[in-house]
XYZ file of C-alpha atoms in Angstrom:
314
model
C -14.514 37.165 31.918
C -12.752 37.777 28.474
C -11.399 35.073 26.288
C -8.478 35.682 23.682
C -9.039 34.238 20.198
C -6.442 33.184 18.233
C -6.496 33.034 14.538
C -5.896 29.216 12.379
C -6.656 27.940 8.745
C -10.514 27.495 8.257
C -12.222 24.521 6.861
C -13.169 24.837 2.923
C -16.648 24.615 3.562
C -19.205 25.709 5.918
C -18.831 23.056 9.507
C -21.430 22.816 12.413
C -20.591 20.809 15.047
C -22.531 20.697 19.365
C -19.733 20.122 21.468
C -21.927 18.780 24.392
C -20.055 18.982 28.282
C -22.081 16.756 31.040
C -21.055 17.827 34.135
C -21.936 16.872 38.354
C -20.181 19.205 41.049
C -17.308 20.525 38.491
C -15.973 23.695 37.535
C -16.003 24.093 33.414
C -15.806 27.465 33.034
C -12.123 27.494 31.980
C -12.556 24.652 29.744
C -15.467 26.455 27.732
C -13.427 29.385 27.743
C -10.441 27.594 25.839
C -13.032 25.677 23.039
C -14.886 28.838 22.728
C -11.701 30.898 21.781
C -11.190 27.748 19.375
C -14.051 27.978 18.086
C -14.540 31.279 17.244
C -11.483 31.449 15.867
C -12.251 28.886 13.047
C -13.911 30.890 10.228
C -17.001 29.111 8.771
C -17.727 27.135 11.820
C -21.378 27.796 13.251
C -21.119 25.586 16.405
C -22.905 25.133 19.733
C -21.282 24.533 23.321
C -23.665 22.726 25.605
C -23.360 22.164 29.159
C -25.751 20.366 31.114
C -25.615 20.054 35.165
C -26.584 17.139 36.589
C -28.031 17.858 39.762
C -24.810 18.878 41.338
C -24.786 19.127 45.113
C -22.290 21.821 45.663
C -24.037 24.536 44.580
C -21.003 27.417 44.372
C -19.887 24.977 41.537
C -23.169 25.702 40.128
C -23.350 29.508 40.471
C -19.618 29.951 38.892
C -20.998 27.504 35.763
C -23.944 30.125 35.295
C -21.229 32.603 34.592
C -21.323 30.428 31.299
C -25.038 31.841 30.349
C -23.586 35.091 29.043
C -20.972 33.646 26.364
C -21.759 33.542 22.861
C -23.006 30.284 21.121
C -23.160 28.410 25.126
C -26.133 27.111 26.475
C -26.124 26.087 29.841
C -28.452 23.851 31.747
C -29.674 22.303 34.475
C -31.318 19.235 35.064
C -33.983 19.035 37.957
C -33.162 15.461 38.631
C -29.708 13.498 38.839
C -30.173 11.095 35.591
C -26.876 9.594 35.923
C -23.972 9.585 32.969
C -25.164 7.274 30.839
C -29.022 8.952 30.487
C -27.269 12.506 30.845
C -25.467 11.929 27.547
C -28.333 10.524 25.854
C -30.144 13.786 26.762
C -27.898 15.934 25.361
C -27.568 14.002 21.913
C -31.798 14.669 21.696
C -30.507 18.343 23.041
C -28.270 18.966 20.064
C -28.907 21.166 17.026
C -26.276 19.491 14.852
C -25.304 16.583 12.863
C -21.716 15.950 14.887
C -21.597 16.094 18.053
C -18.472 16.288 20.351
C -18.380 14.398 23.896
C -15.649 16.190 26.349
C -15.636 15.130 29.817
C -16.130 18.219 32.246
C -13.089 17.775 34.392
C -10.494 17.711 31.280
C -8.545 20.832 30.161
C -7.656 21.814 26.437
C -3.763 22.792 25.932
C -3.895 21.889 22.018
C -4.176 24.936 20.606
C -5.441 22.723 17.275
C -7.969 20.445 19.006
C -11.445 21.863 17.590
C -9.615 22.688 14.090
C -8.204 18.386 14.218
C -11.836 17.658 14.842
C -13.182 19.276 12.353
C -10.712 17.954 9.782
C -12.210 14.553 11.010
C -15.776 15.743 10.480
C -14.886 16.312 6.472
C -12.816 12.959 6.230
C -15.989 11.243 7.455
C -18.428 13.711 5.577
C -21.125 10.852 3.939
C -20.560 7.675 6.996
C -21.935 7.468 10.475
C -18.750 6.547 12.538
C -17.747 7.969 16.015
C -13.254 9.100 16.514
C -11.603 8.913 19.890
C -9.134 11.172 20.736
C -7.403 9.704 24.044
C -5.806 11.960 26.941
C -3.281 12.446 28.651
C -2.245 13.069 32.383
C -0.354 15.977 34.312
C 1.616 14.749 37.001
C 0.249 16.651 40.225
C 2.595 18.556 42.949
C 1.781 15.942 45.565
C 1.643 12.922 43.083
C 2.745 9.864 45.307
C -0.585 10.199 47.583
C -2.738 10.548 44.475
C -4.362 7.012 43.712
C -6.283 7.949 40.227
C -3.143 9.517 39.214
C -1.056 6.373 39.534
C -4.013 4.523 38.328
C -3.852 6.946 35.483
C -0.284 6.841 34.411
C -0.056 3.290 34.557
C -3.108 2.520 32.095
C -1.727 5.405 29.817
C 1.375 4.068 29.981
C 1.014 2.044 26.263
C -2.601 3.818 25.278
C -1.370 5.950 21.985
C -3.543 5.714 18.960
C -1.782 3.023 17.101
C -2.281 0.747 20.162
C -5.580 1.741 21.080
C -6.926 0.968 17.625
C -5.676 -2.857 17.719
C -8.807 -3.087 20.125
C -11.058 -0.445 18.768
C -13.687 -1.076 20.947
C -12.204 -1.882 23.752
C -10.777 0.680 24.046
C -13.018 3.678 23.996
C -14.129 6.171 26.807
C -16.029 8.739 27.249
C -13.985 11.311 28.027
C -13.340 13.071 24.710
C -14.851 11.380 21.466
C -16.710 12.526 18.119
C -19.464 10.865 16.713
C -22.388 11.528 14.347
C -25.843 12.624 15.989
C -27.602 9.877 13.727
C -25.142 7.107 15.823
C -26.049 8.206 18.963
C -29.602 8.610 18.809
C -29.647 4.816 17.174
C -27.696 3.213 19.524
C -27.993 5.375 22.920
C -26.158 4.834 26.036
C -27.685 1.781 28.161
C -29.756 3.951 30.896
C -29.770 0.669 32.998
C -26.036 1.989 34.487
C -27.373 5.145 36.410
C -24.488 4.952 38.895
C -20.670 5.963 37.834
C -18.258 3.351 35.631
C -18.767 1.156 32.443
C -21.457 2.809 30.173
C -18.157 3.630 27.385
C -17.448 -0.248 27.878
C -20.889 -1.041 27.535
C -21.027 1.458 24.440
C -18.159 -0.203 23.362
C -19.406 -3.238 22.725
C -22.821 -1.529 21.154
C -21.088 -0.146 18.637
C -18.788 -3.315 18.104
C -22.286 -5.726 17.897
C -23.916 -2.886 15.663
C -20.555 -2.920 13.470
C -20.204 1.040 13.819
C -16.377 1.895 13.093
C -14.267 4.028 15.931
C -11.355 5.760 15.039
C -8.568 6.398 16.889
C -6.638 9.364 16.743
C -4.130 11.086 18.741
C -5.667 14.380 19.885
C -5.593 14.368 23.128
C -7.384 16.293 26.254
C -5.425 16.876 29.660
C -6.906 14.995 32.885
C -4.673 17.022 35.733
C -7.106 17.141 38.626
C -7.592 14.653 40.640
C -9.735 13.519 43.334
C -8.866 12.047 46.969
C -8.265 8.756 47.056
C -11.177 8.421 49.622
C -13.494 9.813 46.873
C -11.999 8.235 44.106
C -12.378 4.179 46.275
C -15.629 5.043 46.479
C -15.975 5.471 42.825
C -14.276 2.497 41.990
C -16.813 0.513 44.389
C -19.626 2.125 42.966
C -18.315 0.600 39.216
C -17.526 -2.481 40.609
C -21.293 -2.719 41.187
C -21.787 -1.634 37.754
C -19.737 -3.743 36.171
C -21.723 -6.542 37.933
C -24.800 -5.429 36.998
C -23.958 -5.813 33.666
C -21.229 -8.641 33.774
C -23.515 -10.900 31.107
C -23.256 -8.130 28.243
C -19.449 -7.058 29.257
C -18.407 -10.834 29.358
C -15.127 -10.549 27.467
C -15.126 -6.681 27.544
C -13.295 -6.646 30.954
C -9.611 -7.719 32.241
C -10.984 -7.786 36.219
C -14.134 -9.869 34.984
C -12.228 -12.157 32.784
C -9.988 -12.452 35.964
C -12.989 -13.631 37.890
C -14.371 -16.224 35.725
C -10.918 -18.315 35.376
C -10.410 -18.166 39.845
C -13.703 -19.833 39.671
C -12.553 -21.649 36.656
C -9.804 -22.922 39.007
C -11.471 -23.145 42.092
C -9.695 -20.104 43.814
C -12.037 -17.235 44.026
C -13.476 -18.349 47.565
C -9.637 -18.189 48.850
C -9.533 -14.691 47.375
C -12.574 -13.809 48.968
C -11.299 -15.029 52.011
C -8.517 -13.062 51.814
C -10.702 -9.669 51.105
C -12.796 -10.331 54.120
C -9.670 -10.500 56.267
C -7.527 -7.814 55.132
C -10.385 -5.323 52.998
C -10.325 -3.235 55.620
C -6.362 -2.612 55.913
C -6.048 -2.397 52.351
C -8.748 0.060 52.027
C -6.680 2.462 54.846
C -3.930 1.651 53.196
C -4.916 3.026 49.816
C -7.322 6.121 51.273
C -3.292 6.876 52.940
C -0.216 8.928 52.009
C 1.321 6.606 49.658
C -1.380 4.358 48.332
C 0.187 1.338 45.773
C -1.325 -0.182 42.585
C -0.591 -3.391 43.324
C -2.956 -3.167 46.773
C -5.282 -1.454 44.945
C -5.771 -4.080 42.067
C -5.976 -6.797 44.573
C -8.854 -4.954 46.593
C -10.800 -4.537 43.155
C -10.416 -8.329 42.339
C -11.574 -9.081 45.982
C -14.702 -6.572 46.238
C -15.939 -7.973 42.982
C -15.562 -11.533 43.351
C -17.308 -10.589 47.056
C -20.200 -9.122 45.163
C -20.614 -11.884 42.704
C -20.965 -14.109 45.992
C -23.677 -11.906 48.130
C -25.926 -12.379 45.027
């Protein structure tokens, strides 16, 4: 496998930066490929490209990401044991040779040619401070986009996310998916290894950083989210976050729309008639949106309804 570099302006002074890629049953090859051809294209940038496998299951995902041992300045690994996102991130901040470190999400793709070389400009603005920047995404409509529910999901949340609104509500805000921040932050104020399942450790963060008065940044530099999963896969994600966000509903009190949404129907007395409702029509919904042409609006109502029915089981 060969990677074209192409040649842009380098930084003034010497840079290092670990651009650190967690990844569970995904395919990163191409998007190492694009940062290393970034990277090596950046004169005076000594850098590191970590990815870490979670204890993937599907293990011809994991032979193609071994194809990743023979590039120059990756290190690929694999962990033993599934430690879930939250501890998996933490592990790679200890992992890290640098003193910036660079969060991408393993399912995103690069198409800025100027990504590492905008992040590095940010590394020199906030030479001397301990601060993390948040460059957003975007989304790529697919072929078959009306039976994709995280794509609709997706483009509707996106829909008013640039920078200049996402920094009204700078920690808020944040996710995971694509986000610089100093190695002397994250080792301070880790990831809460309490969430080992998937959803709400960047909300949790969030708030971390907010309590701990850490600055984030917002900037518009922005990586591509254009694969999706089914929507049978991507339900049971959301269930599995729903849980999360339970867990942990005392620290994200204010932090979330759906939980703020819970505490005024009990406010005003309603949440048992929309828990009603969920235990009579769940089901339908749920075949509704794991169908052809699954619709927000069902989908946001079965969210509200499997929360508020595991805040009553416990």
């Amino acid at each position: 496998m060969y990677c074209t570099a192409f040649f842009v302006p380098s930084p003034p002074q010497m840079m290092t930066l670990s651009i650190l890629i967690p990844t569970y049953n995904d395919d990163c090859v191409q998007l190492v490929c694009a940062l290393s051809e970034q990277v090596q294209a950046i004169e005076g940038l000594e850098c590191e490209i970590v990815v870490s496998d979670d204890c993937s299951t599907d293990t011809s995902l994991m032979e193609r990401n071994r194809s990743l041992r023979s590039m120059p300045m990756v290190r690929y690994i694999e962990q033993p044991a599934n430690l879930g996102r939250a501890a998996h991130r933490n592990l790679l901040a200890r992992e890290a040779r640098y003193d910036w470190l660079l969060y991408i999400d393993s399912h995103m793709s690069v198409r800025n040619e100027n990504f590492i070389l905008t992040y590095i400009e940010q590394v020199r603005a906030m030479a001397g401070t301990e601060g993390v920047c948040y460059g957003g995404y975007e989304v790529v409509e697919p072929r078959d986009w009306r039976r994709s529910l995280r794509y609709k999901y997706e483009r509707d949340y996106l829909k008013s996310h640039p920078a200049s609104v996402r920094s009204q509500h700078e920690y808020q805000e944040f996710h995971t998916c694509n986000f610089l921040v100093s190695r002397a932050v994250m080792l301070r104020h880790p990831f809460d290894e309490r969430l080992h399942g998937y959803g709400y450790e960047d909300v949790l963060w969030g708030k971390v950083l907010a309590d701990a008065r850490v600055p984030v940044q917002h900037i518009d530099n922005m990586l591509t989210f254009d694969r999706f999963e089914s929507n049978e896969s991507y339900l049971c994600k959301t269930e599995e976050a729903l849980h999360s966000l339970h867990a942990m509903s005392g620290q994200l009190s204010g932090y979330s729309r759906l939980l703020t949404l819970t505490e005024r129907l009990r406010h005003w007395h309603l949440s048992g008639a929309v828990r009603l409702w969920h235990k009579l029509t769940g089901s339908i919904e749920r075949r509704h949106l794991s169908g052809r042409c699954p619709t927000l609006f069902v989908f946001n109502l079965y969210r509200l309804g499997y929360l508020l029915q595991i805040q009553h089981q416990t």
